Amino acid sequence: LLQTVMLLLRAEGLDSCAQECWAAFPKTVGEFLALPAERMLFTGMAIGHADPRHVLDGFRAERAPLDEVAEFIGL
């Protein structure tokens, strides 16, 4: 779901960053948002325009080659 939203945002000229880190602080985030005890915020998303001149906006994680992470059988 997040990837689909992120792709739709890109199509509209917006950048985004999924943030799963919120799940690491369920008590703190839950108290701040006044969530019931049976709920927790698992993920968030930053949405906006990247600044290509900023060092963090230029960071790109390295990806393993496709053949290291997938095997296509019968193609």
mmCIF file of C-alpha atoms in Angstrom:
data_model
loop_
_atom_site.group_PDB
_atom_site.id
_atom_site.type_symbol
_atom_site.label_atom_id
_atom_site.label_comp_id
_atom_site.label_asym_id
_atom_site.label_seq_id
_atom_site.Cartn_x
_atom_site.Cartn_y
_atom_site.Cartn_z
ATOM 1 C CA LEU A 1 0.000 0.000 0.000
ATOM 2 C CA LEU A 2 2.704 2.525 0.924
ATOM 3 C CA GLN A 3 4.604 1.905 -2.298
ATOM 4 C CA THR A 4 1.455 2.539 -4.347
ATOM 5 C CA VAL A 5 0.812 5.831 -2.533
ATOM 6 C CA MET A 6 4.459 6.819 -3.020
ATOM 7 C CA LEU A 7 4.278 6.073 -6.759
ATOM 8 C CA LEU A 8 1.080 8.121 -7.068
ATOM 9 C CA LEU A 9 2.748 11.010 -5.231
ATOM 10 C CA ARG A 10 5.734 10.821 -7.602
ATOM 11 C CA ALA A 11 3.347 11.003 -10.562
ATOM 12 C CA GLU A 12 2.036 14.262 -9.065
ATOM 13 C CA GLY A 13 5.554 15.683 -8.700
ATOM 14 C CA LEU A 14 5.902 15.063 -4.965
ATOM 15 C CA ASP A 15 8.612 13.196 -3.106
ATOM 16 C CA SER A 16 7.953 10.942 -0.127
ATOM 17 C CA CYS A 17 9.719 8.943 2.541
ATOM 18 C CA ALA A 18 8.093 6.013 4.341
ATOM 19 C CA GLN A 19 8.936 6.039 8.054
ATOM 20 C CA GLU A 20 8.597 2.728 9.843
ATOM 21 C CA CYS A 21 10.651 4.081 12.750
ATOM 22 C CA TRP A 22 7.452 5.140 14.542
ATOM 23 C CA ALA A 23 6.821 1.476 15.389
ATOM 24 C CA ALA A 24 9.955 1.475 17.570
ATOM 25 C CA PHE A 25 8.348 3.943 20.001
ATOM 26 C CA PRO A 26 4.759 2.710 20.445
ATOM 27 C CA LYS A 27 4.318 4.004 23.999
ATOM 28 C CA THR A 28 5.698 7.495 23.355
ATOM 29 C CA VAL A 29 3.885 7.969 20.039
ATOM 30 C CA GLY A 30 0.686 6.439 21.402
ATOM 31 C CA GLU A 31 0.647 8.810 24.364
ATOM 32 C CA PHE A 32 1.344 11.821 22.139
ATOM 33 C CA LEU A 33 -1.479 10.885 19.750
ATOM 34 C CA ALA A 34 -3.782 9.782 22.603
ATOM 35 C CA LEU A 35 -4.259 6.368 21.009
ATOM 36 C CA PRO A 36 -6.212 3.660 22.832
ATOM 37 C CA ALA A 37 -3.956 0.982 24.372
ATOM 38 C CA GLU A 38 -4.947 -1.588 21.729
ATOM 39 C CA ARG A 39 -3.729 0.668 18.876
ATOM 40 C CA MET A 40 -0.284 1.717 17.695
ATOM 41 C CA LEU A 41 1.082 3.836 14.868
ATOM 42 C CA PHE A 42 3.131 1.489 12.717
ATOM 43 C CA THR A 43 4.275 3.781 9.943
ATOM 44 C CA GLY A 44 4.176 7.349 8.751
ATOM 45 C CA MET A 45 5.124 9.154 5.583
ATOM 46 C CA ALA A 46 6.855 12.442 4.893
ATOM 47 C CA ILE A 47 5.519 14.144 1.756
ATOM 48 C CA GLY A 48 6.909 17.204 0.026
ATOM 49 C CA HIS A 49 9.529 18.433 -2.398
ATOM 50 C CA ALA A 50 13.095 17.154 -2.104
ATOM 51 C CA ASP A 51 15.972 19.632 -2.156
ATOM 52 C CA PRO A 52 18.499 18.048 -4.549
ATOM 53 C CA ARG A 53 21.233 20.313 -3.143
ATOM 54 C CA HIS A 54 20.849 18.874 0.369
ATOM 55 C CA VAL A 55 23.140 15.945 1.160
ATOM 56 C CA LEU A 56 20.351 13.819 2.682
ATOM 57 C CA ASP A 57 18.040 14.288 -0.288
ATOM 58 C CA GLY A 58 20.785 12.918 -2.531
ATOM 59 C CA PHE A 59 21.220 9.676 -0.545
ATOM 60 C CA ARG A 60 20.351 6.522 -2.448
ATOM 61 C CA ALA A 61 20.698 3.077 -0.885
ATOM 62 C CA GLU A 62 22.588 0.509 -2.913
ATOM 63 C CA ARG A 63 20.468 -2.295 -4.300
ATOM 64 C CA ALA A 64 21.476 -5.881 -4.843
ATOM 65 C CA PRO A 65 21.328 -7.097 -8.443
ATOM 66 C CA LEU A 66 17.972 -8.651 -9.351
ATOM 67 C CA ASP A 67 19.456 -12.134 -9.794
ATOM 68 C CA GLU A 68 20.634 -12.058 -6.155
ATOM 69 C CA VAL A 69 17.145 -11.505 -4.762
ATOM 70 C CA ALA A 70 14.827 -13.190 -7.265
ATOM 71 C CA GLU A 71 14.674 -16.291 -9.419
ATOM 72 C CA PHE A 72 12.356 -16.413 -12.415
ATOM 73 C CA ILE A 73 11.325 -19.950 -13.328
ATOM 74 C CA GLY A 74 9.870 -20.840 -16.700
ATOM 75 C CA LEU A 75 10.748 -17.618 -18.490
#
